[in-house]
PDB file of C-alpha atoms in Angstrom:
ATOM      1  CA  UNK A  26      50.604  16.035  16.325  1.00 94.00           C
ATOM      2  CA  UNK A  27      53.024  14.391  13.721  1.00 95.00           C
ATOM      3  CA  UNK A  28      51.600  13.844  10.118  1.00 95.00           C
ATOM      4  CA  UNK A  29      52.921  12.093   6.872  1.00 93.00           C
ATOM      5  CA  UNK A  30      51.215  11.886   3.728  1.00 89.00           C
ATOM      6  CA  UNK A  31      52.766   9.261   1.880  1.00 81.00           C
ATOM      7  CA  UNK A  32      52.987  10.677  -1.894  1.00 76.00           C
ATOM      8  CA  UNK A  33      51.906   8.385  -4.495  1.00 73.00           C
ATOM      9  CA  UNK A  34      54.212   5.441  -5.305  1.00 77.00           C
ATOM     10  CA  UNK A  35      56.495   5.993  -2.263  1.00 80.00           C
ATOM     11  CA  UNK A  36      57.304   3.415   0.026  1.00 82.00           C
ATOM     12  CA  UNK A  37      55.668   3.418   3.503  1.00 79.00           C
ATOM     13  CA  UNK A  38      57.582   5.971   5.760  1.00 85.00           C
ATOM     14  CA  UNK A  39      59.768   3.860   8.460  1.00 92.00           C
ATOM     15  CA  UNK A  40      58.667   5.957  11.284  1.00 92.00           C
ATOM     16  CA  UNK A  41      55.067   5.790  10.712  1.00 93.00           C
ATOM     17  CA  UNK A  42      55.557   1.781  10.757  1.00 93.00           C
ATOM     18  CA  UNK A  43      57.928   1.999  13.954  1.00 95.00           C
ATOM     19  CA  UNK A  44      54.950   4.206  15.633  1.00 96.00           C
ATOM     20  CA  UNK A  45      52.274   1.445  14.648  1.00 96.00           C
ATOM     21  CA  UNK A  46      54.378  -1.323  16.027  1.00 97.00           C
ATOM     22  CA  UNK A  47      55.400   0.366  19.333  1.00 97.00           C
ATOM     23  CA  UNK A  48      53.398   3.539  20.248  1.00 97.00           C
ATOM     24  CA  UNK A  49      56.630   5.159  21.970  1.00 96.00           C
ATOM     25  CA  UNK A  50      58.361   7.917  20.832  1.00 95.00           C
ATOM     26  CA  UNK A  51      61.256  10.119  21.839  1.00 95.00           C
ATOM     27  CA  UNK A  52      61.276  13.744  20.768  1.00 93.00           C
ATOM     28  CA  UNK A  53      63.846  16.858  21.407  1.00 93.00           C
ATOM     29  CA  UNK A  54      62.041  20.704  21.490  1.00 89.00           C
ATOM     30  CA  UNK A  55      65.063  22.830  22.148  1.00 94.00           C
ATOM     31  CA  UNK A  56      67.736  21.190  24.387  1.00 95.00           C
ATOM     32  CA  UNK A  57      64.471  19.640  26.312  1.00 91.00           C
ATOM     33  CA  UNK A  58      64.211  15.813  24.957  1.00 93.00           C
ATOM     34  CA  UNK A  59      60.719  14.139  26.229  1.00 93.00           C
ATOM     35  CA  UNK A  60      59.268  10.540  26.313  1.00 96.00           C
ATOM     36  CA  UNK A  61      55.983  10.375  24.737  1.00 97.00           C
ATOM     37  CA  UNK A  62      53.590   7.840  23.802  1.00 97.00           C
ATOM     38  CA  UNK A  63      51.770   7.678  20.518  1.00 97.00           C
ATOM     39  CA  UNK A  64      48.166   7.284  19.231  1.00 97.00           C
ATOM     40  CA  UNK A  65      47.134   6.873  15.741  1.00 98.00           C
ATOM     41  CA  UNK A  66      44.473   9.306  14.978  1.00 97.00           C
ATOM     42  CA  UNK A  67      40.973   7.915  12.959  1.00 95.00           C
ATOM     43  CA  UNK A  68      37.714   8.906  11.919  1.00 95.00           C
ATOM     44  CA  UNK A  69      36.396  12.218  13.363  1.00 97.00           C
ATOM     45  CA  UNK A  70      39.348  12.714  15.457  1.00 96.00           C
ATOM     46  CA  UNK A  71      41.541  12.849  12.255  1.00 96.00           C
ATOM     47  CA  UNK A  72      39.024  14.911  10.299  1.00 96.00           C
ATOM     48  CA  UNK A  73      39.064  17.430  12.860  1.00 97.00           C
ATOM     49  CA  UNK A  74      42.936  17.994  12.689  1.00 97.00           C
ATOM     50  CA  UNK A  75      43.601  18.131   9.006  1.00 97.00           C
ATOM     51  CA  UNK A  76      42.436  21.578   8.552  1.00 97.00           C
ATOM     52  CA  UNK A  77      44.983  23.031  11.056  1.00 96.00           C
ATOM     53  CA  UNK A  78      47.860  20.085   9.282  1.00 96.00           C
ATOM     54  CA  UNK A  79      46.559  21.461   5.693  1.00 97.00           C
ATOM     55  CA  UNK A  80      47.163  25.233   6.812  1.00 97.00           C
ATOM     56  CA  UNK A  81      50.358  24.374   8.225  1.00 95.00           C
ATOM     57  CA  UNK A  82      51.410  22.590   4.912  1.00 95.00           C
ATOM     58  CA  UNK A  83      48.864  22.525   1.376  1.00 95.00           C
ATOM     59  CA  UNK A  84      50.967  19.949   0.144  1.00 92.00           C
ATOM     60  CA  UNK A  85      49.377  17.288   2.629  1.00 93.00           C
ATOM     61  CA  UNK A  86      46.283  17.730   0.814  1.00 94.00           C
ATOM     62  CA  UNK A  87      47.785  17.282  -2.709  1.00 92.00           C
ATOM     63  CA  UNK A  88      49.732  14.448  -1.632  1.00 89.00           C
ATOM     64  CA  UNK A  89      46.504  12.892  -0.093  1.00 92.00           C
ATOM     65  CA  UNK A  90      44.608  13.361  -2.809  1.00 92.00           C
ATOM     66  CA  UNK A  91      46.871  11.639  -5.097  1.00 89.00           C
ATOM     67  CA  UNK A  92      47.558   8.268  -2.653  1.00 87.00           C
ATOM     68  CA  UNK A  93      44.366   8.001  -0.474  1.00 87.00           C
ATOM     69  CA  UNK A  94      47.238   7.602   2.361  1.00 89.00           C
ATOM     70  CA  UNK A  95      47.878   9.569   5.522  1.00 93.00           C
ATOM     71  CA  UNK A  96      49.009   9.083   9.623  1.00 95.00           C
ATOM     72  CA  UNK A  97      48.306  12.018  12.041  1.00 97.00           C
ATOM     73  CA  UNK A  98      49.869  10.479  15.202  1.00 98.00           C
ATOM     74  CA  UNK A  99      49.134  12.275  18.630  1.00 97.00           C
ATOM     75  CA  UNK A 100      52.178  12.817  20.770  1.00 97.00           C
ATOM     76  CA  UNK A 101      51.582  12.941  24.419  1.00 97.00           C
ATOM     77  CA  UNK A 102      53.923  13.918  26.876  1.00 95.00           C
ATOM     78  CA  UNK A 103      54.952  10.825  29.463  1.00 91.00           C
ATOM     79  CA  UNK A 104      58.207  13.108  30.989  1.00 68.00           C
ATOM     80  CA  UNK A 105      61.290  13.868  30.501  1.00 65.00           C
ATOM     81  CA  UNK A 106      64.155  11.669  29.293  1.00 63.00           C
TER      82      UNK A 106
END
């Protein structure tokens, strides 16, 4: 999972955009870089998440609760680079 909570007044986060308009992403975990394709998280599937996101980092909450605004994104593996 990927999150950003955009904080109030902030402009939207390029990546988050990039991610809506082409669900493909590229990530690196150690020298191991992986194609992966993205899917927006809503509704329960989001609300099931943002405890474990909220643990990981109490500031997404604040920053929520101030702008109404977040993207949890689910990463899935598609292989290897």
């Amino acid at each position: 999972l990927v999150c950003n909570v955009r904080p109030a007044g902030e402009r939207a986060n390029p990546w988050v955009l990039n991610l809506r308009a082409c669900p493909v992403a590229t990530i690196q975990v150690g020298s191991e870089v992986i194609n992966c394709a993205a899917r927006e998280l809503v509704d329960a599937e989001l609300q099931s998440h943002w405890p474990q996101l909220v643990a990981l980092w109490p500031a997404y909450q604040k920053h929520f609760e101030r702008s109404g605004q977040r993207a949890v994104f689910e990463l899935t593996p598609a292989g290897p680079v």
